Short mmCIF file of C-alpha atoms in Angstrom, two decimals:
data_model
loop_
_atom_site.label_atom_id
_atom_site.label_comp_id
_atom_site.label_asym_id
_atom_site.label_seq_id
_atom_site.Cartn_x
_atom_site.Cartn_y
_atom_site.Cartn_z
CA GLY A 1 0.00 0.00 0.00
CA ALA A 2 0.84 3.65 -0.14
CA GLY A 3 1.43 4.09 3.56
CA VAL A 4 1.60 2.32 6.89
CA SER A 5 -1.69 0.64 7.63
CA GLN A 6 -2.87 -0.32 11.11
CA SER A 7 -5.86 -2.38 12.08
CA PRO A 8 -8.21 -2.19 13.75
CA ARG A 9 -8.46 1.58 14.03
CA TYR A 10 -10.45 1.25 17.25
CA LYS A 11 -10.61 -1.57 19.74
CA VAL A 12 -12.62 -1.83 22.93
CA ALA A 13 -11.54 -4.64 25.21
CA LYS A 14 -12.86 -5.82 28.52
CA ARG A 15 -10.29 -5.90 31.28
CA GLY A 16 -8.50 -9.23 31.21
CA GLN A 17 -9.11 -9.81 27.51
CA ASP A 18 -6.25 -10.44 25.09
CA VAL A 19 -5.88 -8.16 22.05
CA ALA A 20 -3.82 -8.23 18.86
CA LEU A 21 -2.98 -5.11 16.90
CA ARG A 22 -1.73 -5.35 13.34
CA CYS A 23 0.70 -3.19 11.41
CA ASP A 24 1.32 -3.37 7.67
CA PRO A 25 4.44 -1.31 6.97
CA ILE A 26 5.38 0.19 3.67
CA SER A 27 6.60 -2.58 1.40
CA GLY A 28 10.34 -3.11 1.56
CA HIS A 29 10.90 -1.08 4.71
CA VAL A 30 13.59 -2.60 6.89
CA SER A 31 12.75 -0.94 10.18
CA LEU A 32 9.52 -1.15 12.12
CA PHE A 33 8.68 0.55 15.41
CA TRP A 34 5.82 0.39 17.87
CA TYR A 35 4.97 3.36 20.07
CA GLN A 36 2.34 3.89 22.76
CA GLN A 37 0.68 7.29 23.03
CA ALA A 38 -1.40 7.95 26.12
CA LEU A 39 -3.95 10.75 26.08
CA GLY A 40 -2.26 14.14 26.15
CA GLN A 41 1.23 12.65 25.96
CA GLY A 42 3.88 12.16 23.36
CA PRO A 43 4.52 8.75 21.87
CA GLU A 44 6.61 6.40 23.98
CA PHE A 45 8.84 3.78 22.43
CA LEU A 46 7.84 0.16 22.84
CA THR A 47 9.94 -1.95 20.50
CA TYR A 48 12.00 -2.00 17.31
CA PHE A 49 12.40 -4.58 14.54
CA GLN A 50 15.06 -4.73 11.86
CA ASN A 51 13.51 -7.06 9.33
CA GLU A 52 12.33 -10.02 11.42
CA ALA A 53 14.76 -9.45 14.27
CA GLN A 54 13.49 -7.70 17.37
CA LEU A 55 16.55 -5.68 18.30
CA ASP A 56 15.11 -3.55 21.05
CA LYS A 57 12.18 -4.31 23.30
CA SER A 58 13.25 -2.16 26.18
CA GLY A 59 10.07 -0.09 26.10
CA LEU A 60 7.57 -2.91 26.53
CA PRO A 61 5.97 -2.09 29.89
CA SER A 62 5.43 -5.62 31.10
CA ASP A 63 5.59 -9.24 30.07
CA ARG A 64 1.96 -8.94 29.03
CA PHE A 65 3.15 -7.13 25.92
CA PHE A 66 4.57 -9.14 23.06
CA ALA A 67 5.45 -8.15 19.49
CA GLU A 68 6.46 -10.15 16.47
CA ARG A 69 7.36 -9.67 12.82
CA PRO A 70 7.97 -13.22 11.68
CA GLU A 71 8.58 -12.62 7.97
CA GLY A 72 10.04 -9.17 8.20
CA SER A 73 6.93 -7.41 6.94
CA VAL A 74 3.63 -7.42 8.86
CA SER A 75 3.94 -7.00 12.60
CA THR A 76 1.56 -7.80 15.43
CA LEU A 77 1.54 -6.29 18.90
CA LYS A 78 -0.22 -8.53 21.38
CA ILE A 79 -1.37 -7.49 24.82
CA GLN A 80 -2.45 -10.22 27.20
CA ARG A 81 -4.84 -9.74 30.11
CA THR A 82 -5.45 -6.10 29.27
CA GLN A 83 -5.60 -3.56 32.08
CA GLN A 84 -7.14 -0.11 32.13
CA GLU A 85 -3.70 1.50 32.05
CA ASP A 86 -3.16 -0.11 28.64
CA SER A 87 -5.72 2.28 27.15
CA ALA A 88 -3.83 4.38 24.61
CA VAL A 89 -3.20 4.86 20.92
CA TYR A 90 -0.68 2.38 19.58
CA LEU A 91 1.35 3.75 16.70
CA CYS A 92 3.38 1.79 14.21
CA ALA A 93 6.09 3.35 12.07
CA SER A 94 8.34 2.02 9.36
CA SER A 95 11.52 3.29 7.78
CA PRO A 96 13.39 2.19 4.69
CA LEU A 97 16.74 2.10 6.42
CA VAL A 98 18.16 0.83 9.66
CA GLY A 99 17.12 2.77 12.72
CA MET A 100 15.12 5.96 12.66
CA ASN A 101 17.67 8.44 11.44
CA THR A 102 15.86 8.91 8.22
CA GLU A 103 12.23 9.69 7.74
CA ALA A 104 9.92 7.31 9.54
CA PHE A 105 6.38 6.91 8.27
CA PHE A 106 3.69 6.53 10.90
CA GLY A 107 0.35 4.81 10.65
CA GLN A 108 -2.84 6.37 11.96
CA GLY A 109 -2.70 4.21 15.04
CA THR A 110 -5.03 1.88 16.87
CA ARG A 111 -6.97 3.42 19.73
CA LEU A 112 -7.36 0.80 22.45
CA THR A 113 -9.88 1.37 25.20
CA VAL A 114 -9.97 -1.10 28.08
CA VAL A 115 -13.21 -1.08 30.05
CA ALA B 1 18.36 10.35 31.64
CA GLN B 2 17.70 11.76 28.23
CA SER B 3 14.59 13.91 27.99
CA VAL B 4 12.76 16.33 25.75
CA THR B 5 10.85 19.31 27.09
CA GLN B 6 8.23 21.28 25.25
CA PRO B 7 7.32 23.98 27.76
CA ASP B 8 4.22 25.23 25.95
CA ILE B 9 1.26 22.86 26.10
CA HIS B 10 -1.02 25.16 24.10
CA ILE B 11 -0.27 28.08 21.79
CA THR B 12 -2.79 30.27 20.00
CA VAL B 13 -1.80 32.55 17.15
CA SER B 14 -3.68 34.52 14.54
CA GLU B 15 -3.53 33.47 10.94
CA GLY B 16 -0.64 35.25 9.25
CA ALA B 17 1.29 35.75 12.48
CA SER B 18 4.69 34.26 13.09
CA LEU B 19 5.15 31.14 15.20
CA GLU B 20 7.86 29.72 17.40
CA LEU B 21 7.49 26.43 19.25
CA ARG B 22 10.10 25.67 21.87
CA CYS B 23 11.98 22.44 22.41
CA ASN B 24 14.77 21.73 24.88
CA TYR B 25 16.57 18.44 25.21
CA SER B 26 18.82 16.81 27.72
CA TYR B 27 21.46 14.64 26.13
CA GLY B 28 25.20 14.29 26.51
CA ALA B 29 26.22 14.22 22.88
CA THR B 30 24.74 15.96 19.87
CA PRO B 31 21.54 14.06 19.27
CA TYR B 32 19.51 13.60 16.18
CA LEU B 33 16.61 16.05 16.42
CA PHE B 34 13.21 15.92 14.78
CA TRP B 35 9.94 17.79 14.62
CA TYR B 36 6.74 15.91 13.82
CA VAL B 37 3.19 17.17 13.33
CA GLN B 38 0.05 15.24 14.21
CA SER B 39 -3.35 16.29 12.92
CA PRO B 40 -6.47 14.89 14.62
CA GLY B 41 -6.95 11.23 13.81
CA GLN B 42 -3.78 11.15 11.76
CA GLY B 43 -0.37 9.65 12.18
CA LEU B 44 2.76 11.65 12.79
CA GLN B 45 4.32 13.42 9.83
CA LEU B 46 7.96 14.45 9.77
CA LEU B 47 8.44 18.21 9.33
CA LEU B 48 12.23 18.35 9.51
CA LYS B 49 15.29 16.79 11.04
CA TYR B 50 18.79 17.75 12.16
CA PHE B 51 21.77 15.44 12.28
CA SER B 52 24.79 17.70 11.76
CA GLY B 53 26.03 20.61 9.70
CA ASP B 54 24.12 23.80 9.14
CA THR B 55 22.22 24.54 12.34
CA LEU B 56 19.28 26.13 10.50
CA VAL B 57 17.17 23.41 8.96
CA GLN B 58 14.42 23.87 6.42
CA GLY B 59 11.44 21.57 6.37
CA ILE B 60 8.15 21.03 4.66
CA LYS B 61 5.15 23.38 4.77
CA GLY B 62 7.38 26.44 5.26
CA PHE B 63 8.73 25.38 8.65
CA GLU B 64 12.30 25.78 9.81
CA ALA B 65 14.17 24.97 13.01
CA GLU B 66 17.42 26.12 14.53
CA PHE B 67 19.74 23.93 16.58
CA LYS B 68 21.48 25.83 19.37
CA ARG B 69 23.96 23.62 21.18
CA SER B 70 24.68 26.18 23.91
CA GLN B 71 21.01 26.30 24.84
CA SER B 72 20.22 22.63 24.14
CA SER B 73 17.34 23.86 22.04
CA PHE B 74 15.76 23.05 18.71
CA ASN B 75 12.94 25.55 18.25
CA LEU B 76 10.50 25.34 15.37
CA ARG B 77 9.51 28.49 13.50
CA LYS B 78 7.22 29.61 10.73
CA PRO B 79 7.03 33.22 9.52
CA SER B 80 3.34 33.21 8.63
CA VAL B 81 0.91 30.66 10.02
CA HIS B 82 -1.97 29.25 7.97
CA TRP B 83 -5.23 27.95 9.43
CA SER B 84 -4.28 24.47 8.21
CA ASP B 85 -1.26 24.48 10.55
CA ALA B 86 -3.54 23.88 13.53
CA ALA B 87 -2.35 20.55 14.92
CA GLU B 88 -0.15 19.07 17.62
CA TYR B 89 3.60 19.37 17.24
CA PHE B 90 6.12 17.00 18.74
CA CYS B 91 9.84 17.45 19.16
CA ALA B 92 11.88 14.25 19.35
CA VAL B 93 15.43 13.13 20.06
CA GLY B 94 17.03 10.15 18.38
CA ARG B 95 20.24 8.15 18.73
CA VAL B 96 19.65 7.82 22.41
CA SER B 97 22.45 5.93 24.14
CA GLY B 98 23.05 3.77 21.10
CA THR B 99 19.45 2.62 20.96
CA TYR B 100 17.00 2.87 18.15
CA LYS B 101 14.37 4.77 20.06
CA TYR B 102 13.08 8.25 19.71
CA ILE B 103 12.20 10.18 22.83
CA PHE B 104 9.27 12.49 22.20
CA GLY B 105 8.25 15.60 24.06
CA THR B 106 4.71 15.91 25.38
CA GLY B 107 3.67 18.06 22.45
CA THR B 108 2.41 21.59 21.81
CA ARG B 109 -1.12 22.02 20.55
CA LEU B 110 -1.40 24.92 18.11
CA LYS B 111 -4.65 26.77 17.59
CA VAL B 112 -4.94 29.25 14.73
CA LEU B 113 -7.45 32.10 14.87
CA ALA B 114 -8.98 33.30 11.63
#
């Protein structure tokens, strides 16, 4: 596609439910990032993939959060046993080169609401 | 720890007026610096970036930013604001301690009066 696509755009989950958020990066982009943006805050780094390798997961807030990119393209962010504090917009970004020191293209995000 | 501060949460300007959005960072070395814009319901769009060289950087949509090492600042400017510039603006620092992450500021929401 023309840009980074994220699905679903909106997700309401009951507390304790597992969720999976999908990111389709721009075709051929090496780097893929996940960020969490709480209401009224800037995005906070979650994890980084270079192709299929997860090189940095230092931002994942707990072991309930898991991300994968098995074939180096589509990525999924999974949150197990969701809690209210997980409510946020989850942003995916991709970049054609290694790291983020070139332009990164962001998706529109998935707004997760945990009730 | 590395951090990015955007001291102005909200700014309101009249259409046609000049604009300056402030950004200060805390980082030992010269970081990679970025400004992004986020319109409602949209993803982040890169306005401009600074890695090295000329400290005055030109970006898209008529924006520019100036890196001042002595002040640890990277302020965003535009000489004449358009109503379509109303959005949220984020300053970010990259190349943080050898990691791949950006650190974003908390953002400045710009309102433009007709």
